[in-house]
Short mmCIF file of C-alpha atoms and ligand atoms in Angstrom, two decimals:
data_model
loop_
_atom_site.label_atom_id
_atom_site.label_comp_id
_atom_site.label_asym_id
_atom_site.label_seq_id
_atom_site.Cartn_x
_atom_site.Cartn_y
_atom_site.Cartn_z
CA MET A 378 -50.37 -37.97 -85.44
CA PRO A 379 -50.73 -40.44 -88.31
CA SER A 380 -47.86 -42.90 -88.19
CA GLN A 381 -47.12 -42.36 -91.86
CA ALA A 382 -46.46 -38.65 -91.29
CA LEU A 383 -44.13 -39.55 -88.44
CA MET A 384 -42.20 -41.97 -90.65
CA CYS A 385 -41.90 -39.44 -93.47
CA SER A 386 -40.58 -36.66 -91.33
CA VAL A 387 -38.06 -38.98 -89.66
CA SER A 388 -36.65 -40.24 -92.94
CA ALA A 389 -36.59 -36.77 -94.50
CA ILE A 390 -34.53 -35.37 -91.64
CA ALA A 391 -32.33 -38.47 -91.49
CA THR A 392 -31.41 -37.95 -95.14
CA GLU A 393 -30.41 -34.38 -94.42
CA VAL A 394 -28.13 -35.40 -91.61
CA THR A 395 -26.51 -38.38 -93.29
CA SER A 396 -25.70 -36.04 -96.17
CA SER A 397 -23.52 -34.48 -93.44
CA SER A 398 -24.14 -30.98 -94.61
CA LYS A 399 -22.99 -28.53 -92.01
CA GLU A 400 -25.97 -26.32 -92.81
CA ALA A 401 -28.36 -29.18 -92.02
CA ILE A 402 -26.57 -29.86 -88.74
CA ALA A 403 -26.59 -26.19 -87.75
CA GLY A 404 -30.28 -25.99 -88.70
CA LEU A 405 -31.20 -28.93 -86.48
CA LEU A 406 -29.12 -27.65 -83.57
CA GLU A 407 -31.02 -24.38 -83.86
CA GLU A 408 -34.38 -26.15 -84.13
CA ALA A 409 -33.66 -28.12 -80.95
CA ARG A 410 -32.56 -24.98 -79.10
CA GLN A 411 -35.63 -23.03 -80.19
CA ARG A 412 -37.80 -25.86 -78.88
CA THR A 413 -35.96 -25.84 -75.55
CA LEU A 414 -36.34 -22.09 -75.20
CA ALA A 415 -40.01 -22.21 -76.21
CA LEU A 416 -40.62 -24.71 -73.41
CA ILE A 417 -39.26 -22.40 -70.73
CA GLU A 418 -40.53 -19.13 -72.19
CA PRO A 419 -43.61 -18.96 -69.90
CA LEU A 420 -41.56 -19.68 -66.75
CA ASP A 421 -39.62 -17.49 -64.35
CA ASP A 422 -36.27 -18.34 -62.74
CA GLU A 423 -37.91 -19.51 -59.53
CA GLN A 424 -39.92 -22.07 -61.50
CA LEU A 425 -36.79 -23.21 -63.35
CA ASN A 426 -35.01 -23.81 -60.04
CA ARG A 427 -37.89 -25.40 -58.16
CA VAL A 428 -37.89 -29.12 -57.36
CA TYR A 429 -41.36 -30.36 -58.31
CA SER A 430 -40.75 -34.06 -57.87
CA PRO A 431 -37.97 -36.28 -56.49
CA ILE A 432 -38.06 -38.33 -59.69
CA LEU A 433 -37.65 -35.33 -62.02
CA SER A 434 -34.80 -32.82 -62.23
CA PRO A 435 -35.43 -29.12 -61.73
CA LEU A 436 -35.56 -27.56 -65.21
CA ALA A 437 -32.41 -25.52 -64.52
CA TRP A 438 -30.50 -28.82 -64.22
CA ASP A 439 -31.84 -30.06 -67.56
CA LEU A 440 -30.86 -26.81 -69.25
CA GLY A 441 -27.34 -26.81 -67.82
CA HIS A 442 -26.98 -30.52 -68.60
CA ILE A 443 -28.01 -29.98 -72.24
CA ALA A 444 -25.36 -27.27 -72.59
CA ASN A 445 -22.75 -29.22 -70.63
CA PHE A 446 -23.25 -32.36 -72.72
CA GLU A 447 -22.75 -30.20 -75.81
CA GLU A 448 -19.65 -28.64 -74.30
CA LEU A 449 -18.21 -31.99 -73.27
CA TRP A 450 -18.63 -33.71 -76.66
CA LEU A 451 -18.44 -30.92 -79.21
CA VAL A 452 -16.30 -28.26 -77.60
CA GLN A 453 -13.94 -30.26 -75.37
CA THR A 454 -13.70 -33.69 -77.01
CA VAL A 455 -13.95 -32.71 -80.68
CA GLY A 456 -12.87 -29.06 -80.52
CA GLU A 457 -10.15 -29.65 -77.88
CA ARG A 458 -11.08 -26.48 -75.96
CA GLU A 459 -10.91 -26.00 -72.21
CA PRO A 460 -14.25 -26.07 -70.35
CA LEU A 461 -15.82 -22.67 -69.60
CA HIS A 462 -16.47 -23.46 -65.91
CA GLY A 463 -13.67 -25.78 -64.81
CA ASP A 464 -14.98 -29.06 -63.42
CA LEU A 465 -18.59 -27.87 -63.11
CA GLY A 466 -19.48 -30.67 -65.53
CA ARG A 467 -19.42 -33.22 -62.72
CA PHE A 468 -22.68 -31.79 -61.37
CA TYR A 469 -24.31 -32.39 -64.75
CA ASP A 470 -23.29 -36.04 -64.97
CA ALA A 471 -26.60 -37.92 -65.02
CA ILE A 472 -25.19 -41.11 -63.51
CA GLU A 473 -23.22 -39.43 -60.70
CA ASN A 474 -26.12 -37.19 -59.67
CA PRO A 475 -29.44 -38.99 -59.21
CA ARG A 476 -32.55 -36.93 -59.93
CA ARG A 477 -33.55 -36.64 -56.27
CA SER A 478 -30.30 -34.77 -55.48
CA ARG A 479 -30.15 -32.37 -58.41
CA GLY A 480 -32.02 -29.50 -56.76
CA GLU A 481 -29.26 -29.23 -54.12
CA LEU A 482 -26.29 -29.10 -56.50
CA PRO A 483 -24.23 -25.92 -57.01
CA ILE A 484 -25.32 -25.72 -60.66
CA LEU A 485 -25.63 -22.60 -62.81
CA ARG A 486 -28.83 -20.68 -62.40
CA ASP A 487 -30.69 -17.68 -63.82
CA ALA A 488 -28.69 -15.26 -66.05
CA GLU A 489 -25.48 -17.26 -65.61
CA LEU A 490 -27.22 -20.39 -66.87
CA ARG A 491 -28.62 -18.63 -69.94
CA ALA A 492 -25.21 -17.12 -70.74
CA TYR A 493 -23.58 -20.57 -70.45
CA MET A 494 -26.07 -22.08 -72.92
CA THR A 495 -25.40 -19.30 -75.41
CA GLU A 496 -21.61 -19.43 -75.05
CA VAL A 497 -21.42 -23.19 -75.45
CA ARG A 498 -23.58 -23.00 -78.56
CA GLU A 499 -21.35 -20.32 -80.08
CA ARG A 500 -18.29 -22.47 -79.46
CA ALA A 501 -20.00 -25.60 -80.81
CA LEU A 502 -20.75 -23.79 -84.08
CA GLU A 503 -17.18 -22.53 -84.20
CA VAL A 504 -15.94 -26.11 -83.96
CA LEU A 505 -18.44 -27.24 -86.59
CA ALA A 506 -16.92 -24.76 -89.03
CA GLU A 507 -13.47 -26.34 -88.47
CA VAL A 508 -14.15 -30.08 -88.67
CA GLU A 509 -14.79 -32.65 -91.38
CA VAL A 510 -18.17 -34.38 -90.87
CA GLY A 511 -18.58 -36.40 -94.07
CA PRO A 512 -18.64 -40.19 -94.50
CA ASP A 513 -14.83 -40.23 -94.84
CA ALA A 514 -14.09 -38.39 -91.60
CA GLU A 515 -11.30 -40.19 -89.77
CA ASN A 516 -12.70 -39.63 -86.27
CA PRO A 517 -15.68 -42.02 -85.75
CA LEU A 518 -17.35 -39.33 -83.63
CA LEU A 519 -17.42 -37.06 -86.69
CA ARG A 520 -18.11 -39.62 -89.40
CA ASP A 521 -21.52 -38.84 -90.93
CA GLY A 522 -21.88 -36.14 -88.31
CA PHE A 523 -22.43 -38.77 -85.56
CA VAL A 524 -21.61 -36.62 -82.55
CA TYR A 525 -23.70 -33.71 -83.82
CA GLU A 526 -26.65 -35.98 -84.41
CA MET A 527 -26.18 -37.39 -80.89
CA LEU A 528 -26.31 -33.87 -79.45
CA ILE A 529 -29.38 -32.88 -81.47
CA VAL A 530 -31.27 -36.02 -80.41
CA HIS A 531 -30.10 -35.55 -76.82
CA GLU A 532 -31.58 -32.07 -76.63
CA PHE A 533 -34.87 -33.23 -78.18
CA GLN A 534 -34.99 -36.10 -75.66
CA HIS A 535 -34.46 -33.71 -72.77
CA ASN A 536 -37.29 -31.60 -74.16
CA GLU A 537 -39.53 -34.58 -73.48
CA THR A 538 -38.19 -35.01 -69.94
CA MET A 539 -38.84 -31.31 -69.38
CA LEU A 540 -42.39 -31.78 -70.66
CA GLN A 541 -42.85 -34.54 -68.08
CA LEU A 542 -41.98 -32.03 -65.39
CA LEU A 543 -44.13 -29.31 -66.95
CA GLN A 544 -47.20 -31.50 -66.34
CA LEU A 545 -46.61 -30.64 -62.65
CA VAL A 546 -46.57 -26.88 -63.20
CA ASP A 547 -49.97 -25.41 -62.41
CA GLY A 548 -51.26 -23.11 -65.13
CA TYR A 549 -48.45 -23.91 -67.58
CA GLU A 550 -49.52 -22.91 -71.10
CA ALA A 551 -47.39 -24.10 -74.02
CA THR A 552 -46.34 -21.42 -76.49
CA ARG A 553 -46.37 -23.73 -79.52
CA PRO A 554 -48.86 -26.36 -80.72
CA ASP A 555 -46.17 -29.05 -80.96
CA LEU A 556 -45.62 -28.73 -77.20
CA GLU A 557 -49.27 -29.52 -76.42
CA PRO A 558 -50.64 -33.06 -76.06
CA ARG A 559 -52.02 -34.33 -79.37
CA PHE A 560 -54.10 -37.48 -79.55
CA GLU A 561 -56.12 -38.96 -82.35
CA ILE A 562 -59.24 -41.08 -82.36
CA ALA A 563 -58.55 -44.41 -84.07
CA ALA A 564 -60.17 -44.75 -87.50
CA PRO A 565 -62.81 -47.48 -87.80
CA GLY A 566 -61.39 -50.85 -88.76
CA PRO A 567 -60.33 -54.22 -87.37
CA GLU A 568 -59.28 -54.26 -83.71
CA THR A 569 -56.13 -56.23 -84.28
CA VAL A 570 -53.60 -56.87 -86.99
CA ALA A 571 -52.16 -60.31 -87.66
CA VAL A 572 -48.43 -60.78 -88.00
CA ALA A 573 -47.32 -63.95 -89.75
CA ALA A 574 -44.77 -66.36 -88.31
CA GLY A 575 -41.36 -65.96 -89.84
CA GLU A 576 -38.01 -64.26 -89.72
CA TYR A 577 -37.83 -60.53 -89.05
CA GLU A 578 -34.95 -58.08 -89.13
CA ILE A 579 -34.69 -56.17 -85.84
CA GLY A 580 -32.49 -53.21 -84.96
CA ALA A 581 -30.80 -50.38 -86.82
CA PRO A 582 -28.75 -51.08 -89.94
CA ASP A 583 -25.10 -50.03 -90.10
CA GLY A 584 -24.54 -46.48 -91.30
CA GLY A 585 -26.51 -43.41 -90.30
CA PHE A 586 -27.27 -42.44 -86.74
CA ALA A 587 -28.61 -44.87 -84.15
CA TYR A 588 -27.81 -45.46 -80.50
CA ASP A 589 -25.51 -48.34 -79.61
CA ASN A 590 -28.41 -50.31 -78.06
CA GLU A 591 -30.24 -50.43 -81.44
CA ARG A 592 -27.36 -52.38 -82.99
CA ARG A 593 -26.51 -54.80 -84.32
CA ARG A 594 -29.33 -55.45 -86.70
CA HIS A 595 -30.17 -59.13 -86.47
CA THR A 596 -32.72 -61.71 -87.55
CA VAL A 597 -35.27 -63.10 -85.11
CA GLU A 598 -37.72 -65.92 -85.54
CA LEU A 599 -41.24 -65.06 -84.40
CA ALA A 600 -44.33 -67.24 -84.00
CA ALA A 601 -47.56 -65.84 -85.47
CA PHE A 602 -49.29 -63.29 -83.23
CA GLU A 603 -51.95 -60.60 -83.18
CA ILE A 604 -51.51 -57.10 -81.84
CA ASP A 605 -53.94 -54.22 -81.29
CA ARG A 606 -54.18 -52.00 -84.34
CA SER A 607 -54.18 -48.88 -82.14
CA PRO A 608 -53.23 -48.07 -78.55
CA VAL A 609 -55.57 -48.99 -75.65
CA THR A 610 -58.09 -46.20 -75.05
CA ASN A 611 -59.20 -44.41 -71.91
CA ALA A 612 -62.62 -46.04 -72.35
CA ALA A 613 -61.09 -49.51 -72.19
CA TYR A 614 -59.06 -48.47 -69.15
CA PHE A 615 -62.23 -47.22 -67.38
CA GLN A 616 -63.64 -50.73 -67.76
CA PHE A 617 -60.48 -52.26 -66.33
CA MET A 618 -60.68 -49.96 -63.31
CA GLU A 619 -64.35 -50.68 -62.72
CA ASP A 620 -64.06 -54.38 -63.24
CA ALA A 621 -60.74 -55.13 -61.56
CA GLY A 622 -60.50 -52.23 -59.12
CA ALA A 623 -57.30 -51.08 -60.84
CA GLU A 624 -55.57 -47.82 -59.92
CA PRO A 625 -56.21 -44.85 -62.24
CA PRO A 626 -53.45 -43.60 -64.56
CA GLY A 627 -51.26 -40.71 -63.40
CA TYR A 628 -52.96 -37.29 -63.15
CA TRP A 629 -56.49 -38.67 -63.13
CA ALA A 630 -58.87 -37.48 -60.41
CA ARG A 631 -62.53 -38.13 -59.83
CA ASP A 632 -64.68 -35.02 -60.19
CA PRO A 633 -68.25 -35.21 -58.81
CA GLU A 634 -69.66 -33.46 -61.87
CA LEU A 635 -67.21 -34.14 -64.70
CA GLY A 636 -66.31 -37.76 -63.95
CA TRP A 637 -62.65 -38.62 -64.48
CA VAL A 638 -60.57 -35.53 -65.19
CA ASP A 639 -56.96 -34.97 -66.20
CA THR A 640 -55.30 -32.77 -63.58
CA SER A 641 -51.94 -32.24 -65.29
CA ARG A 642 -50.77 -28.59 -65.35
CA GLY A 643 -53.38 -27.89 -62.68
CA ARG A 644 -56.26 -28.33 -65.11
CA ARG A 645 -59.45 -30.31 -64.67
CA ALA A 646 -60.09 -31.45 -68.23
CA PRO A 647 -62.53 -34.33 -68.72
CA VAL A 648 -60.74 -37.47 -69.89
CA VAL A 649 -61.67 -38.19 -73.53
CA PRO A 650 -62.80 -41.84 -73.71
CA GLU A 651 -61.62 -42.38 -77.30
CA HIS A 652 -58.07 -41.11 -76.75
CA PRO A 653 -55.18 -43.44 -75.91
CA VAL A 654 -54.65 -43.95 -72.19
CA VAL A 655 -51.45 -42.27 -71.01
CA HIS A 656 -49.38 -42.19 -67.80
CA VAL A 657 -49.80 -45.87 -67.03
CA SER A 658 -46.92 -47.76 -65.45
CA ARG A 659 -45.63 -50.99 -66.89
CA ASP A 660 -47.19 -52.82 -63.93
CA GLN A 661 -50.56 -51.25 -64.76
CA ALA A 662 -50.13 -52.00 -68.46
CA ASP A 663 -49.31 -55.61 -67.68
CA GLY A 664 -52.35 -55.81 -65.36
CA PHE A 665 -54.59 -54.42 -68.08
CA ALA A 666 -53.33 -56.91 -70.65
CA ARG A 667 -53.90 -59.85 -68.27
CA TRP A 668 -57.36 -58.59 -67.36
CA ALA A 669 -58.17 -58.43 -71.08
CA GLY A 670 -57.03 -62.04 -71.52
CA ARG A 671 -54.01 -60.90 -73.52
CA ARG A 672 -50.37 -59.97 -72.88
CA LEU A 673 -47.95 -57.17 -73.67
CA PRO A 674 -46.02 -57.64 -76.92
CA SER A 675 -42.30 -58.24 -76.81
CA GLU A 676 -40.24 -55.43 -78.30
CA ARG A 677 -39.29 -57.73 -81.17
CA GLU A 678 -42.95 -58.30 -81.92
CA TRP A 679 -43.60 -54.57 -81.68
CA GLU A 680 -40.87 -53.78 -84.19
CA ALA A 681 -41.97 -56.55 -86.57
CA ALA A 682 -45.55 -55.26 -86.44
CA ARG A 683 -44.53 -51.60 -86.70
CA PRO A 684 -45.26 -51.19 -90.46
CA GLN A 685 -48.86 -52.30 -89.88
CA LEU A 686 -49.64 -50.31 -86.71
CA ASP A 687 -51.87 -47.20 -86.53
CA GLY A 688 -51.50 -44.46 -83.97
CA VAL A 689 -47.77 -44.79 -83.29
CA GLY A 690 -46.26 -41.61 -81.85
CA GLN A 691 -49.00 -40.63 -79.39
CA VAL A 692 -47.92 -42.60 -76.33
CA TRP A 693 -44.85 -44.68 -75.57
CA GLU A 694 -45.94 -48.30 -75.60
CA TRP A 695 -44.85 -50.69 -72.87
CA THR A 696 -43.52 -54.07 -73.92
CA CYS A 697 -42.90 -57.21 -71.86
CA SER A 698 -39.18 -57.03 -72.69
CA ASP A 699 -36.32 -56.37 -70.32
CA PHE A 700 -33.75 -53.84 -71.55
CA LEU A 701 -30.99 -56.13 -72.82
CA PRO A 702 -28.18 -55.82 -75.37
CA TYR A 703 -28.66 -57.14 -78.89
CA PRO A 704 -26.23 -59.81 -80.15
CA GLY A 705 -22.93 -58.16 -81.05
CA PHE A 706 -23.61 -55.04 -78.93
CA ALA A 707 -20.66 -52.67 -78.53
CA ALA A 708 -20.88 -49.59 -76.32
CA HIS A 709 -20.55 -46.36 -78.33
CA PRO A 710 -19.58 -43.68 -77.66
CA TYR A 711 -19.78 -44.23 -73.88
CA ARG A 712 -20.92 -47.03 -71.55
CA GLU A 713 -23.29 -44.84 -69.59
CA TYR A 714 -25.73 -44.30 -72.44
CA SER A 715 -27.07 -47.88 -72.46
CA GLU A 716 -24.80 -50.53 -71.07
CA VAL A 717 -25.10 -49.66 -67.40
CA PHE A 718 -28.90 -50.00 -67.64
CA PHE A 719 -28.98 -53.49 -69.16
CA GLY A 720 -30.61 -56.21 -67.06
CA ASP A 721 -34.07 -57.06 -65.77
CA THR A 722 -34.57 -53.83 -63.78
CA TYR A 723 -35.63 -51.66 -66.71
CA LYS A 724 -38.43 -52.48 -69.14
CA VAL A 725 -38.56 -51.39 -72.78
CA LEU A 726 -41.04 -48.96 -74.32
CA ARG A 727 -41.38 -48.44 -78.05
CA GLY A 728 -42.84 -45.91 -80.46
CA GLY A 729 -42.73 -42.40 -79.05
CA SER A 730 -45.25 -39.99 -77.56
CA TRP A 731 -46.78 -36.64 -78.55
CA ALA A 732 -43.87 -35.08 -76.62
CA THR A 733 -41.21 -36.94 -78.62
CA HIS A 734 -39.76 -34.93 -81.47
CA PRO A 735 -40.19 -36.96 -84.70
CA HIS A 736 -36.45 -36.77 -85.23
CA VAL A 737 -35.97 -39.03 -82.19
CA ALA A 738 -38.64 -41.62 -82.97
CA ARG A 739 -36.88 -44.07 -85.27
CA PRO A 740 -38.77 -47.39 -85.63
CA THR A 741 -35.80 -49.09 -83.95
CA PHE A 742 -35.53 -46.60 -81.04
CA ARG A 743 -35.60 -48.29 -77.61
CA ASN A 744 -36.76 -46.37 -74.57
CA TRP A 745 -36.60 -47.87 -71.08
CA ASP A 746 -37.84 -47.11 -67.59
CA LEU A 747 -38.66 -48.71 -64.26
CA PRO A 748 -41.88 -50.77 -64.26
CA GLN A 749 -43.55 -48.66 -61.56
CA ARG A 750 -43.02 -45.31 -63.31
CA SER A 751 -45.90 -43.39 -64.86
CA GLN A 752 -44.62 -39.82 -65.13
CA ILE A 753 -43.59 -40.68 -68.71
CA PHE A 754 -46.13 -40.41 -71.52
CA SER A 755 -46.75 -44.12 -71.57
CA GLY A 756 -49.61 -46.32 -72.73
CA LEU A 757 -49.86 -49.74 -74.32
CA ARG A 758 -51.34 -52.05 -76.85
CA CYS A 759 -52.03 -55.72 -76.22
CA ALA A 760 -50.97 -58.82 -78.12
CA ARG A 761 -51.77 -62.52 -78.13
CA ASP A 762 -50.45 -65.66 -79.74
CA ALA A 763 -52.29 -66.41 -82.98
FE1 FE2 B 86 -28.92 -36.37 -70.88
#
């Protein structure tokens, strides 16, 4: 997807939401729900309940969690209603229930799960009709529609997590083109772009929706550097593997006739050399950059270079940065979104992948994961000091 298109659609939708029109909010809630339902349309209840991997939740957990998060924030906190299923919400708490345990929890399943999703949504819309969501709303959760935007983005983000799991489902066929991998071949041009030394503004400005970890916006001083104009390709990664004996990316297998094939969803599709490499861990990405005589960019460099970069939005791009708070960070609206993950354990990714809804992929959005993980749709580009 051309980066320009991504930028346009993000800002267009952002304008709709900051205008705080209830119609725009209801429209986006519906868009997110339709996307969620489209993802599971080809699956039966057994597939929704099945544990495919200890590092990914069964889809039934994601679905119940999406609805429960909506119930917690919109229906209970804002709408002051009682929960539909007592204290069931504790099984949908992402911090309390690590992914490896979620298949065993007494969560809602099958018809009961679907009914819960529908009922919560009905109540959330009921509450929306009652509240004030404009810029003057007294409750900070409602000001500029903040809590609604948080819910919309949350559901879109879980769509991506669900797509990670769907790569493990043999024979899965997406029902919509936007749920299929989309990669572009980089246009001819220089291999790198130069970014001048100087001061750059990093992070999300005040006003409008952003996560707490994107604030506060602050100035950083950067030395001059160069960064790849487009993400590292499969062809370049082949060379790294041949030359350095590096491990293949996730889902690759060697086929005696076809060469390297992508085995996600049980397929055996030849790897396209010109496409960005995907499903590489941060350790692999770092190894590639070193092998190439380069390094990973810092997330500050990535954000400063963002206006000049092609091919953003195909693969998440690993950076060398630890996930740390910006100066002046304040947890909002709850500590468990970002604060509990700060430190040197998690590494930052930037950009967004084909599976990321454009509404999520703000230029200041910070994603994070463990350095050994490759189930995410992650690639890289390299940088070097100028
Ligand atoms: Fe969540």
